């Protein structure tokens, strides 16, 4: 991370704590690594993101329904899904710095550097030549061709080592590429070891292996094991989807990037069941739908890009990420995976129960194929928070920190502020608040000068402030101040409800998709 980005990230993290968005878990005991709590404003923002996702999935699509499955599942679930045997990350330690890394990420970092070099060459050439043809350039420029050859070679070796679980080959690759510890610069590495990411515990009073169960590492399996329950009771016809929001747990090896990579986090997943052979059509369909959902929020179209997976997971026949430009650069925000019939087929095998769909159109039974969209709620939270965070210099020379959170996602929609604490203004302000609080989330405050109160609302992202002054008592009008433009206008109290509910409803954004 460049210095400027590192500082920005630090400021966002400090701001999140100072204004009640995110706290380190168990902070009074010095915290628990990679576990976080959401504060009073964070919980609201998180709920609003959930609402935006849940409504999009289950209200805008008549063939998608939502469920809420338990975190604990029968342990065979995780045998069938492949998690017991294959949900491993390769881990490596540096003997000098004592830092631990994911071996595959060290190698991917090497590839990323080569990709950056290619981009630099392309940028330089694009400035030099008129009618610049990118594909022509990258296929003919000797240096770029060399970089690309190296990338392909390393990718192939990484894929081979990951696929076969060959940890010695992985270590050899790190040595051959002369990859150094980013912290100490040392190349003194331990062997690479496989590390299973699932947390386990025992169910019941007897602690032995037979009672071992897992905290789910993804919400998807709760959907798969309920596939027939939902299909039958909901009389669902293929294609149809099942959506779910819930906690997931992974004992991540490296968890250093605030809420980007946590050990306890929340996922919003949707499994879409389709006719075998039609999965690629639906994969493309969901790629397009999901990117539209993101872009409709207005966080900046340039902040998103697709990234195709080269190393496909054991269950997938196509997969990509939607990446977001976080303060530490473009990283995965959401995964879109064509999971074939792997999960349902495997659950059929392990449970001995048929998990098939009877297609009334063709009079055939089949195991559906699945296209999954899976987004981390906490990463979405970080995307909203980090892209909304602005340090601004104002025309009068002063500065402010403002969270330009899209109004429907903001923790509070309106702050009701009596200009002074006397002359009946607080009573009038309370009366206005009482008329609005059923419709939009309000915040009331009467302490400090009005300018100071505006700044505090800017810092938590409240899109509107309503100021009640002496004129209000005479003509029932108030000043409404807009967070982003800082403009103020005089409006009748009676117009507030309609204006605010319209501007702050999630439906507003959903209509744009
Ligand atoms: P990564 O490569 O970053 O580890 P992944 O490919 O393992 O992620 P998936 O298994 O596809 O992730 O999970 C779907 C989504 O869940 C991810 O796109 C991400 O938003 C979220 N997610 C996964 N792991 C974590 C985590 N440890 N903390 C927060 N969110 C996570």
Short mmCIF file of C-alpha atoms and ligand atoms in Angstrom, two decimals:
data_model
loop_
_atom_site.label_atom_id
_atom_site.label_comp_id
_atom_site.label_asym_id
_atom_site.label_seq_id
_atom_site.Cartn_x
_atom_site.Cartn_y
_atom_site.Cartn_z
CA UNK A 1 0.00 0.00 0.00
CA UNK A 2 1.29 3.43 -0.86
CA UNK A 3 1.69 5.86 2.02
CA UNK A 4 -1.28 8.00 1.08
CA UNK A 5 -3.59 4.99 0.87
CA UNK A 6 -2.22 3.59 4.11
CA UNK A 7 -2.98 6.90 5.85
CA UNK A 8 -6.45 7.01 4.38
CA UNK A 9 -7.11 3.47 5.64
CA UNK A 10 -5.83 4.37 9.11
CA UNK A 11 -8.06 7.44 9.19
CA UNK A 12 -11.11 5.43 8.11
CA UNK A 13 -10.46 2.87 10.86
CA UNK A 14 -9.98 5.59 13.50
CA UNK A 15 -13.12 7.38 12.30
CA UNK A 16 -15.13 4.14 12.43
CA UNK A 17 -14.21 3.78 16.09
CA UNK A 18 -14.58 7.43 17.09
CA UNK A 19 -18.09 7.69 15.67
CA UNK A 20 -19.54 4.39 16.88
CA UNK A 21 -19.34 2.33 13.69
CA UNK A 22 -16.84 -0.45 14.48
CA UNK A 23 -15.05 -1.45 17.70
CA UNK A 24 -12.42 -4.10 18.28
CA UNK A 25 -14.10 -7.08 19.98
CA UNK A 26 -13.47 -7.35 23.75
CA UNK A 27 -11.36 -4.20 23.61
CA UNK A 28 -11.09 -3.91 27.40
CA UNK A 29 -9.16 -7.20 27.34
CA UNK A 30 -6.90 -5.87 24.55
CA UNK A 31 -9.15 -7.24 21.83
CA UNK A 32 -9.55 -10.50 19.99
CA UNK A 33 -7.66 -10.74 16.72
CA UNK A 34 -9.75 -10.29 13.55
CA UNK A 35 -13.04 -10.10 15.45
CA UNK A 36 -15.01 -6.84 15.52
CA UNK A 37 -18.19 -5.42 17.03
CA UNK A 38 -20.49 -2.98 15.29
CA UNK A 39 -21.46 0.09 17.32
CA UNK A 40 -24.66 2.11 17.34
CA UNK A 41 -24.08 3.67 13.91
CA UNK A 42 -22.41 0.62 12.42
CA UNK A 43 -25.33 -1.63 13.30
CA UNK A 44 -27.72 0.75 11.52
CA UNK A 45 -25.56 0.98 8.41
CA UNK A 46 -25.19 -2.79 8.35
CA UNK A 47 -28.95 -3.30 8.66
CA UNK A 48 -29.56 -0.88 5.81
CA UNK A 49 -27.12 -2.72 3.54
CA UNK A 50 -28.90 -5.98 4.41
CA UNK A 51 -32.24 -4.40 3.54
CA UNK A 52 -30.88 -3.22 0.18
CA UNK A 53 -29.66 -6.73 -0.65
CA UNK A 54 -32.63 -8.65 0.79
CA UNK A 55 -35.25 -6.51 -0.97
CA UNK A 56 -33.35 -6.72 -4.24
CA UNK A 57 -33.24 -10.50 -4.07
CA UNK A 58 -36.58 -11.42 -2.57
CA UNK A 59 -38.87 -8.53 -3.58
CA UNK A 60 -37.66 -7.75 -7.07
CA UNK A 61 -37.46 -11.41 -8.08
CA UNK A 62 -40.66 -13.37 -7.68
CA UNK A 63 -38.69 -16.60 -8.12
CA UNK A 64 -36.31 -15.95 -5.20
CA UNK A 65 -37.26 -16.62 -1.58
CA UNK A 66 -35.26 -16.11 1.61
CA UNK A 67 -34.48 -18.48 4.48
CA UNK A 68 -32.62 -18.34 7.77
CA UNK A 69 -30.80 -21.62 8.46
CA UNK A 70 -28.98 -22.51 11.69
CA UNK A 71 -25.24 -21.98 12.08
CA UNK A 72 -24.73 -25.50 13.43
CA UNK A 73 -25.27 -28.26 10.90
CA UNK A 74 -24.89 -32.01 10.92
CA UNK A 75 -21.13 -32.70 10.68
CA UNK A 76 -21.57 -34.86 7.57
CA UNK A 77 -22.64 -31.68 5.75
CA UNK A 78 -19.03 -30.56 5.78
CA UNK A 79 -17.72 -33.92 4.64
CA UNK A 80 -20.14 -33.80 1.69
CA UNK A 81 -19.33 -30.20 0.80
CA UNK A 82 -15.61 -30.98 0.71
CA UNK A 83 -14.76 -28.61 3.56
CA UNK A 84 -13.39 -31.27 5.93
CA UNK A 85 -10.90 -32.51 3.35
CA UNK A 86 -10.26 -29.50 1.18
CA UNK A 87 -11.05 -26.22 2.95
CA UNK A 88 -7.39 -25.63 3.59
CA UNK A 89 -5.09 -22.73 3.02
CA UNK A 90 -1.36 -23.26 2.53
CA UNK A 91 0.50 -21.48 5.30
CA UNK A 92 4.15 -20.49 5.54
CA UNK A 93 6.15 -18.71 8.24
CA UNK A 94 9.14 -16.50 7.89
CA UNK A 95 11.74 -17.68 10.39
CA UNK A 96 13.28 -14.23 10.85
CA UNK A 97 10.24 -11.96 11.12
CA UNK A 98 8.06 -14.72 12.68
CA UNK A 99 5.27 -13.47 10.42
CA UNK A 100 2.79 -15.94 8.95
CA UNK A 101 1.55 -15.79 5.37
CA UNK A 102 -0.67 -17.63 2.95
CA UNK A 103 1.77 -19.19 0.52
CA UNK A 104 -0.58 -18.82 -2.46
CA UNK A 105 -1.04 -15.13 -1.68
CA UNK A 106 2.71 -14.54 -1.66
CA UNK A 107 2.87 -16.05 -5.14
CA UNK A 108 -0.18 -14.12 -6.30
CA UNK A 109 1.51 -10.96 -5.02
CA UNK A 110 4.45 -11.76 -7.30
CA UNK A 111 2.05 -12.15 -10.24
CA UNK A 112 0.32 -8.88 -9.36
CA UNK A 113 3.64 -7.06 -9.52
CA UNK A 114 4.25 -8.39 -13.03
CA UNK A 115 0.74 -7.32 -14.02
CA UNK A 116 1.47 -3.83 -12.70
CA UNK A 117 4.62 -3.74 -14.82
CA UNK A 118 2.58 -4.60 -17.92
CA UNK A 119 0.09 -1.85 -17.09
CA UNK A 120 2.93 0.67 -16.75
CA UNK A 121 4.30 -0.28 -20.17
CA UNK A 122 0.82 0.02 -21.65
CA UNK A 123 0.26 3.43 -20.04
CA UNK A 124 3.62 4.71 -21.31
CA UNK A 125 2.93 3.52 -24.85
CA UNK A 126 -0.65 4.82 -24.84
CA UNK A 127 0.74 8.31 -24.16
CA UNK A 128 3.29 7.98 -26.98
CA UNK A 129 1.19 6.67 -29.84
CA UNK A 130 -1.92 8.08 -31.39
CA UNK A 131 -4.59 5.43 -32.25
CA UNK A 132 -3.04 3.17 -29.64
CA UNK A 133 -4.16 -0.46 -30.02
CA UNK A 134 -3.81 -2.20 -26.65
CA UNK A 135 -4.21 -5.79 -27.81
CA UNK A 136 -1.73 -5.27 -30.64
CA UNK A 137 0.78 -3.72 -28.22
CA UNK A 138 0.58 -6.43 -25.55
CA UNK A 139 0.95 -9.19 -28.12
CA UNK A 140 4.00 -7.67 -29.82
CA UNK A 141 6.00 -5.66 -27.29
CA UNK A 142 8.96 -7.85 -26.28
CA UNK A 143 9.06 -6.80 -22.63
CA UNK A 144 5.32 -7.24 -22.15
CA UNK A 145 5.35 -10.62 -23.90
CA UNK A 146 8.12 -11.72 -21.54
CA UNK A 147 6.18 -10.59 -18.44
CA UNK A 148 3.05 -12.34 -19.68
CA UNK A 149 4.98 -15.54 -20.33
CA UNK A 150 6.27 -15.48 -16.78
CA UNK A 151 2.77 -14.82 -15.38
CA UNK A 152 1.34 -17.80 -17.29
CA UNK A 153 4.19 -20.03 -16.19
CA UNK A 154 3.82 -19.10 -12.48
CA UNK A 155 0.04 -19.39 -12.68
CA UNK A 156 0.29 -22.89 -14.14
CA UNK A 157 2.69 -23.99 -11.43
CA UNK A 158 0.55 -22.48 -8.68
CA UNK A 159 -2.58 -24.12 -10.08
CA UNK A 160 -0.81 -27.46 -10.29
CA UNK A 161 0.51 -27.24 -6.71
CA UNK A 162 -2.85 -26.10 -5.28
CA UNK A 163 -4.80 -28.69 -7.27
CA UNK A 164 -2.64 -31.60 -6.20
CA UNK A 165 -2.04 -30.30 -2.66
CA UNK A 166 1.71 -30.45 -3.33
CA UNK A 167 3.10 -28.21 -0.61
CA UNK A 168 6.75 -28.93 -1.47
CA UNK A 169 6.14 -27.63 -5.00
CA UNK A 170 4.58 -24.51 -3.51
CA UNK A 171 7.63 -23.88 -1.33
CA UNK A 172 9.96 -24.53 -4.28
CA UNK A 173 8.07 -21.94 -6.31
CA UNK A 174 8.53 -19.35 -3.54
CA UNK A 175 12.26 -20.12 -3.46
CA UNK A 176 12.65 -20.12 -7.28
CA UNK A 177 10.85 -16.79 -7.59
CA UNK A 178 13.03 -15.40 -4.79
CA UNK A 179 9.99 -14.10 -2.94
CA UNK A 180 10.96 -12.21 0.18
CA UNK A 181 8.98 -11.45 3.33
CA UNK A 182 7.31 -8.07 2.63
CA UNK A 183 8.06 -7.01 6.22
CA UNK A 184 11.69 -8.06 6.79
CA UNK A 185 12.92 -8.76 3.27
CA UNK A 186 14.13 -12.16 4.50
CA UNK A 187 13.93 -15.32 2.38
CA UNK A 188 14.29 -17.66 5.34
CA UNK A 189 11.02 -19.65 5.00
CA UNK A 190 9.60 -22.66 6.83
CA UNK A 191 7.94 -25.48 4.89
CA UNK A 192 4.44 -24.89 3.59
CA UNK A 193 1.72 -26.63 5.63
CA UNK A 194 -1.98 -27.14 4.95
CA UNK A 195 -4.26 -25.51 7.50
CA UNK A 196 -8.00 -26.23 7.75
CA UNK A 197 -10.00 -23.03 8.20
CA UNK A 198 -13.02 -24.47 9.98
CA UNK A 199 -13.64 -23.83 13.67
CA UNK A 200 -14.86 -26.87 15.56
CA UNK A 201 -16.54 -27.45 18.89
CA UNK A 202 -18.40 -30.28 20.64
CA UNK A 203 -22.12 -30.63 20.85
CA UNK A 204 -23.62 -31.96 24.09
CA UNK A 205 -21.86 -32.70 27.34
CA UNK A 206 -19.35 -35.29 26.18
CA UNK A 207 -16.23 -33.92 24.56
CA UNK A 208 -15.14 -36.59 22.13
CA UNK A 209 -14.62 -36.78 18.39
CA UNK A 210 -18.04 -38.27 17.72
CA UNK A 211 -19.67 -35.05 18.97
CA UNK A 212 -17.45 -32.74 16.96
CA UNK A 213 -19.35 -30.14 15.00
CA UNK A 214 -18.28 -27.10 13.01
CA UNK A 215 -19.19 -23.46 12.93
CA UNK A 216 -20.30 -23.02 9.33
CA UNK A 217 -17.61 -21.52 7.07
CA UNK A 218 -20.24 -20.43 4.51
CA UNK A 219 -24.01 -20.02 4.57
CA UNK A 220 -24.51 -21.83 1.25
CA UNK A 221 -24.75 -25.33 2.69
CA UNK A 222 -27.78 -24.35 4.80
CA UNK A 223 -29.47 -23.54 1.51
CA UNK A 224 -28.45 -26.78 -0.23
CA UNK A 225 -29.70 -29.08 2.52
CA UNK A 226 -33.03 -27.18 2.47
CA UNK A 227 -33.33 -27.19 -1.31
CA UNK A 228 -36.19 -29.70 -1.47
CA UNK A 229 -37.96 -28.33 1.64
CA UNK A 230 -38.20 -24.91 0.02
CA UNK A 231 -38.92 -26.18 -3.47
CA UNK A 232 -41.81 -28.36 -2.30
CA UNK A 233 -43.37 -26.08 0.33
CA UNK A 234 -42.96 -22.99 -1.86
CA UNK A 235 -44.05 -24.88 -5.03
CA UNK A 236 -41.01 -23.36 -6.72
CA UNK A 237 -40.35 -23.99 -10.40
CA UNK A 238 -36.87 -24.04 -11.87
CA UNK A 239 -35.21 -21.61 -12.37
CA UNK A 240 -35.55 -20.31 -8.81
CA UNK A 241 -33.31 -18.98 -6.06
CA UNK A 242 -32.91 -19.19 -2.30
CA UNK A 243 -31.33 -16.25 -0.48
CA UNK A 244 -29.87 -16.05 2.98
CA UNK A 245 -28.01 -13.61 5.23
CA UNK A 246 -26.04 -15.04 8.12
CA UNK A 247 -22.85 -15.47 10.08
CA UNK A 248 -19.92 -17.54 8.82
CA UNK A 249 -16.67 -18.42 10.57
CA UNK A 250 -13.19 -19.02 9.20
CA UNK A 251 -9.98 -19.43 11.13
CA UNK A 252 -8.12 -17.19 8.67
CA UNK A 253 -4.33 -17.52 8.70
CA UNK A 254 -3.68 -13.89 7.93
CA UNK A 255 -6.27 -11.47 9.19
CA UNK A 256 -4.75 -8.03 9.21
CA UNK A 257 -7.02 -5.79 7.22
CA UNK A 258 -9.65 -4.56 9.64
CA UNK A 259 -13.13 -5.89 8.73
CA UNK A 260 -11.96 -6.99 5.26
CA UNK A 261 -10.82 -10.37 6.56
CA UNK A 262 -12.39 -11.47 9.81
CA UNK A 263 -12.68 -14.75 11.65
CA UNK A 264 -16.39 -14.19 12.31
CA UNK A 265 -18.21 -12.42 9.51
CA UNK A 266 -21.51 -12.23 7.71
CA UNK A 267 -22.43 -13.36 4.21
CA UNK A 268 -25.33 -12.56 1.92
CA UNK A 269 -25.65 -15.51 -0.42
CA UNK A 270 -28.10 -16.54 -3.09
CA UNK A 271 -28.13 -19.96 -4.75
CA UNK A 272 -29.95 -20.02 -8.07
CA UNK A 273 -31.09 -23.48 -9.23
CA UNK A 274 -31.21 -24.00 -12.98
CA UNK A 275 -31.64 -26.69 -15.59
CA UNK A 276 -28.37 -28.54 -16.35
CA UNK A 277 -26.77 -27.04 -19.45
CA UNK A 278 -28.26 -23.59 -18.82
CA UNK A 279 -25.82 -22.61 -16.08
CA UNK A 280 -23.54 -20.46 -18.23
CA UNK A 281 -26.47 -18.37 -19.43
CA UNK A 282 -27.53 -17.77 -15.82
CA UNK A 283 -23.93 -17.16 -14.73
CA UNK A 284 -23.72 -14.29 -17.24
CA UNK A 285 -27.17 -13.09 -16.18
CA UNK A 286 -26.19 -12.86 -12.50
CA UNK A 287 -22.88 -11.20 -13.26
CA UNK A 288 -24.76 -8.43 -15.00
CA UNK A 289 -27.47 -8.14 -12.31
CA UNK A 290 -25.02 -7.99 -9.44
CA UNK A 291 -22.80 -5.34 -10.98
CA UNK A 292 -25.89 -3.22 -11.64
CA UNK A 293 -26.92 -3.62 -7.98
CA UNK A 294 -23.51 -2.32 -6.93
CA UNK A 295 -23.32 0.55 -9.38
CA UNK A 296 -26.85 1.78 -8.58
CA UNK A 297 -25.60 2.78 -5.13
CA UNK A 298 -23.51 5.56 -6.64
CA UNK A 299 -20.21 4.83 -4.90
CA UNK A 300 -18.44 5.43 -8.25
CA UNK A 301 -18.52 3.11 -11.27
CA UNK A 302 -14.72 3.26 -11.54
CA UNK A 303 -14.46 1.47 -8.19
CA UNK A 304 -15.63 -1.89 -9.57
CA UNK A 305 -14.10 -4.46 -11.85
CA UNK A 306 -14.58 -8.14 -12.65
CA UNK A 307 -11.80 -10.61 -12.02
CA UNK A 308 -12.07 -14.09 -13.51
CA UNK A 309 -10.79 -16.99 -11.43
CA UNK A 310 -7.98 -18.91 -13.08
CA UNK A 311 -7.75 -21.50 -10.30
CA UNK A 312 -11.29 -22.83 -10.07
CA UNK A 313 -12.50 -24.36 -6.78
CA UNK A 314 -13.25 -28.10 -6.84
CA UNK A 315 -17.00 -27.47 -7.30
CA UNK A 316 -16.98 -24.76 -9.97
CA UNK A 317 -16.98 -24.67 -13.77
CA UNK A 318 -16.80 -20.88 -13.96
CA UNK A 319 -16.15 -18.23 -11.32
CA UNK A 320 -15.35 -14.55 -11.01
CA UNK A 321 -15.13 -11.86 -8.37
CA UNK A 322 -16.52 -8.39 -8.34
CA UNK A 323 -13.59 -6.44 -6.98
CA UNK A 324 -13.84 -3.06 -5.28
CA UNK A 325 -11.21 -0.38 -4.99
CA UNK A 326 -10.71 -0.52 -1.20
CA UNK A 327 -8.10 1.74 0.46
CA UNK A 328 -5.57 -1.12 0.03
CA UNK A 329 -6.41 -1.48 -3.68
CA UNK A 330 -8.77 -3.64 -5.76
CA UNK A 331 -9.88 -6.69 -3.72
CA UNK A 332 -12.69 -9.24 -3.81
CA UNK A 333 -16.03 -7.92 -2.64
CA UNK A 334 -18.36 -10.54 -4.07
CA UNK A 335 -17.96 -13.93 -5.73
CA UNK A 336 -20.15 -15.26 -8.53
CA UNK A 337 -19.72 -18.98 -9.01
CA UNK A 338 -21.20 -21.59 -11.28
CA UNK A 339 -21.15 -24.48 -8.77
CA UNK A 340 -22.48 -27.18 -11.16
CA UNK A 341 -24.48 -29.94 -9.42
CA UNK A 342 -21.54 -30.67 -7.11
CA UNK A 343 -23.20 -29.83 -3.78
CA UNK A 344 -26.64 -31.37 -4.30
CA UNK A 345 -25.11 -34.49 -5.83
CA UNK A 346 -22.72 -34.88 -2.95
CA UNK A 347 -25.46 -34.37 -0.33
CA UNK A 348 -27.51 -37.01 -2.14
CA UNK A 349 -24.61 -39.40 -1.90
CA UNK A 350 -23.81 -38.77 1.77
CA UNK A 351 -27.40 -38.55 3.05
CA UNK A 352 -28.89 -41.28 0.89
CA UNK A 353 -31.85 -38.92 0.22
CA UNK A 354 -32.91 -37.90 -3.28
CA UNK A 355 -32.36 -34.19 -3.94
CA UNK A 356 -33.87 -34.01 -7.39
CA UNK A 357 -36.32 -31.80 -9.14
CA UNK A 358 -39.19 -33.13 -11.19
CA UNK A 359 -39.51 -30.98 -14.27
CA UNK A 360 -43.19 -30.92 -15.28
CA UNK A 361 -42.29 -29.58 -18.72
CA UNK A 362 -40.05 -32.48 -19.71
CA UNK A 363 -41.39 -35.10 -17.27
CA UNK A 364 -37.84 -35.73 -16.08
CA UNK A 365 -36.09 -35.83 -12.74
CA UNK A 366 -32.73 -34.13 -12.47
CA UNK A 367 -30.30 -32.59 -10.02
CA UNK A 368 -30.30 -28.86 -10.77
CA UNK A 369 -27.15 -26.89 -11.47
CA UNK A 370 -26.41 -23.91 -9.26
CA UNK A 371 -25.21 -20.37 -9.85
CA UNK A 372 -24.23 -18.63 -6.64
CA UNK A 373 -23.79 -14.98 -5.76
CA UNK A 374 -21.93 -14.53 -2.48
CA UNK A 375 -21.07 -11.21 -0.93
CA UNK A 376 -19.49 -10.43 2.41
CA UNK A 377 -21.67 -8.00 4.33
CA UNK A 378 -18.67 -6.67 6.24
CA UNK A 379 -16.72 -6.08 3.03
CA UNK A 380 -19.72 -4.26 1.60
CA UNK A 381 -19.77 -2.18 4.79
CA UNK A 382 -16.09 -1.34 4.31
CA UNK A 383 -16.72 -0.47 0.65
CA UNK A 384 -19.47 1.97 1.63
CA UNK A 385 -17.54 3.43 4.55
CA UNK A 386 -14.18 3.86 2.84
CA UNK A 387 -15.56 5.32 -0.39
CA UNK A 388 -17.86 7.72 1.51
CA UNK A 389 -15.14 9.02 3.81
CA UNK A 390 -13.96 12.47 2.64
CA UNK A 391 -11.66 15.00 4.22
CA UNK A 392 -12.76 18.29 2.69
CA UNK A 393 -11.33 21.81 2.63
CA UNK A 394 -14.14 24.34 2.59
CA UNK A 395 -14.32 27.72 0.85
CA UNK A 396 -13.87 29.60 4.15
CA UNK A 397 -10.59 27.76 4.79
CA UNK A 398 -12.03 25.40 7.43
CA UNK A 399 -12.03 21.62 7.11
CA UNK A 400 -14.59 18.92 7.63
CA UNK A 401 -14.74 15.14 7.60
CA UNK A 402 -17.91 13.93 5.97
CA UNK A 403 -19.31 10.50 5.24
CA UNK A 404 -21.09 10.82 1.93
CA UNK A 405 -23.05 7.61 2.54
CA UNK A 406 -25.96 7.14 0.11
CA UNK A 407 -28.96 8.54 2.03
CA UNK A 408 -30.93 5.24 2.15
CA UNK A 409 -27.98 3.52 3.82
CA UNK A 410 -27.11 6.28 6.30
CA UNK A 411 -27.50 5.32 9.99
CA UNK A 412 -29.66 8.38 10.71
CA UNK A 413 -31.63 10.08 7.97
CA UNK A 414 -32.33 13.36 9.69
CA UNK A 415 -31.06 15.27 12.73
CA UNK A 416 -33.63 17.52 14.40
CA UNK A 417 -31.84 20.47 15.94
CA UNK A 418 -33.51 23.27 17.93
CA UNK A 419 -31.44 26.43 17.48
CA UNK A 420 -31.50 27.15 21.22
CA UNK A 421 -32.55 25.29 24.34
CA UNK A 422 -35.24 27.82 25.28
CA UNK A 423 -38.29 29.77 24.04
CA UNK A 424 -40.24 26.59 23.29
CA UNK A 425 -37.88 25.51 20.47
CA UNK A 426 -37.02 22.09 22.00
CA UNK A 427 -40.75 21.36 22.42
CA UNK A 428 -41.45 22.29 18.80
CA UNK A 429 -38.48 20.19 17.65
CA UNK A 430 -39.77 17.19 19.64
CA UNK A 431 -43.18 17.62 18.04
CA UNK A 432 -41.59 17.53 14.57
CA UNK A 433 -39.51 14.51 15.54
CA UNK A 434 -42.61 12.70 16.76
CA UNK A 435 -44.28 13.21 13.41
CA UNK A 436 -41.26 11.90 11.49
CA UNK A 437 -39.93 9.06 13.60
CA UNK A 438 -42.33 6.45 12.25
CA UNK A 439 -41.08 7.10 8.73
CA UNK A 440 -37.36 7.85 8.88
CA UNK A 441 -34.70 7.30 11.50
CA UNK A 442 -34.28 10.59 13.42
CA UNK A 443 -31.63 11.90 15.76
CA UNK A 444 -32.28 14.68 18.25
CA UNK A 445 -29.68 17.03 19.69
CA UNK A 446 -29.81 20.41 21.40
CA UNK A 447 -26.31 20.81 22.87
CA UNK A 448 -23.55 23.03 21.34
CA UNK A 449 -23.56 25.66 18.61
CA UNK A 450 -25.42 24.74 15.47
CA UNK A 451 -22.26 24.69 13.31
CA UNK A 452 -20.65 22.15 15.61
CA UNK A 453 -23.75 20.01 15.53
CA UNK A 454 -23.79 20.08 11.70
CA UNK A 455 -20.16 18.89 11.65
CA UNK A 456 -20.95 15.99 13.98
CA UNK A 457 -23.80 14.93 11.71
CA UNK A 458 -21.50 15.22 8.66
CA UNK A 459 -19.07 12.89 10.39
CA UNK A 460 -21.68 10.15 10.87
CA UNK A 461 -23.16 10.66 7.40
CA UNK A 462 -26.59 12.08 8.29
CA UNK A 463 -27.88 13.37 4.94
CA UNK A 464 -30.27 16.02 6.34
CA UNK A 465 -30.37 18.37 9.31
CA UNK A 466 -33.60 20.16 10.21
CA UNK A 467 -33.11 23.30 12.27
CA UNK A 468 -35.96 24.65 14.33
CA UNK A 469 -35.75 28.39 15.04
CA UNK A 470 -37.98 31.25 16.19
CA UNK A 471 -39.50 31.67 12.75
CA UNK A 472 -40.69 28.05 12.98
CA UNK A 473 -42.98 29.04 15.84
CA UNK A 474 -44.54 31.76 13.70
CA UNK A 475 -44.94 30.17 10.26
CA UNK A 476 -44.30 26.42 10.77
CA UNK A 477 -41.28 26.36 8.46
CA UNK A 478 -37.79 24.98 9.16
CA UNK A 479 -34.35 25.11 7.62
CA UNK A 480 -33.24 21.92 5.97
CA UNK A 481 -29.49 21.56 5.49
CA UNK A 482 -28.09 19.13 2.91
CA UNK A 483 -25.00 17.20 4.01
CA UNK A 484 -23.24 17.00 0.63
CA UNK A 485 -23.78 20.52 -0.73
CA UNK A 486 -24.15 22.12 2.74
CA UNK A 487 -26.92 24.20 1.15
CA UNK A 488 -29.82 25.28 3.29
CA UNK A 489 -33.41 25.94 2.30
CA UNK A 490 -36.55 27.01 4.11
CA UNK A 491 -39.38 24.50 3.80
CA UNK A 492 -42.79 23.98 5.44
CA UNK A 493 -42.78 21.42 8.28
CA UNK A 494 -45.69 19.70 6.54
CA UNK A 495 -43.51 18.86 3.52
CA UNK A 496 -40.78 17.09 5.54
CA UNK A 497 -42.36 13.66 5.78
CA UNK A 498 -42.87 13.26 2.04
CA UNK A 499 -39.49 14.74 1.07
CA UNK A 500 -37.46 12.73 3.57
CA UNK A 501 -39.16 9.37 3.10
CA UNK A 502 -38.76 9.64 -0.66
CA UNK A 503 -35.09 10.65 -0.52
CA UNK A 504 -34.11 8.09 2.11
CA UNK A 505 -35.89 4.97 0.95
CA UNK A 506 -33.89 2.00 -0.27
CA UNK A 507 -36.63 1.55 -2.88
CA UNK A 508 -35.31 4.69 -4.52
CA UNK A 509 -32.08 2.95 -5.43
CA UNK A 510 -33.78 -0.35 -6.23
CA UNK A 511 -35.88 1.43 -8.84
CA UNK A 512 -32.71 2.48 -10.66
CA UNK A 513 -31.49 -1.11 -11.17
P1 LIG B 1 -10.81 -14.52 -0.16
O1 LIG B 1 -10.19 -15.01 -1.44
O2 LIG B 1 -10.75 -13.02 0.01
O3 LIG B 1 -10.38 -15.29 1.05
P2 LIG B 1 -12.96 -16.26 -0.72
O4 LIG B 1 -12.81 -16.42 -2.19
O5 LIG B 1 -12.47 -17.33 0.19
O6 LIG B 1 -12.37 -14.85 -0.26
P3 LIG B 1 -15.71 -16.87 -0.74
O7 LIG B 1 -15.54 -18.19 -0.13
O8 LIG B 1 -16.04 -16.78 -2.19
O9 LIG B 1 -14.46 -15.96 -0.39
O10 LIG B 1 -16.79 -16.07 0.12
C1 LIG B 1 -17.72 -15.17 -0.44
C2 LIG B 1 -17.58 -13.78 0.11
O11 LIG B 1 -17.52 -13.80 1.54
C3 LIG B 1 -16.31 -13.08 -0.31
O12 LIG B 1 -16.48 -12.47 -1.57
C4 LIG B 1 -16.13 -12.05 0.78
O13 LIG B 1 -16.88 -10.89 0.52
C5 LIG B 1 -16.71 -12.74 2.00
N1 LIG B 1 -15.65 -13.25 2.86
C6 LIG B 1 -14.97 -14.41 2.72
N2 LIG B 1 -14.07 -14.57 3.71
C7 LIG B 1 -14.21 -13.48 4.52
C8 LIG B 1 -13.58 -13.06 5.72
N3 LIG B 1 -12.65 -13.80 6.31
N4 LIG B 1 -13.96 -11.88 6.27
C9 LIG B 1 -14.91 -11.12 5.70
N5 LIG B 1 -15.55 -11.48 4.57
C10 LIG B 1 -15.21 -12.63 3.98
#
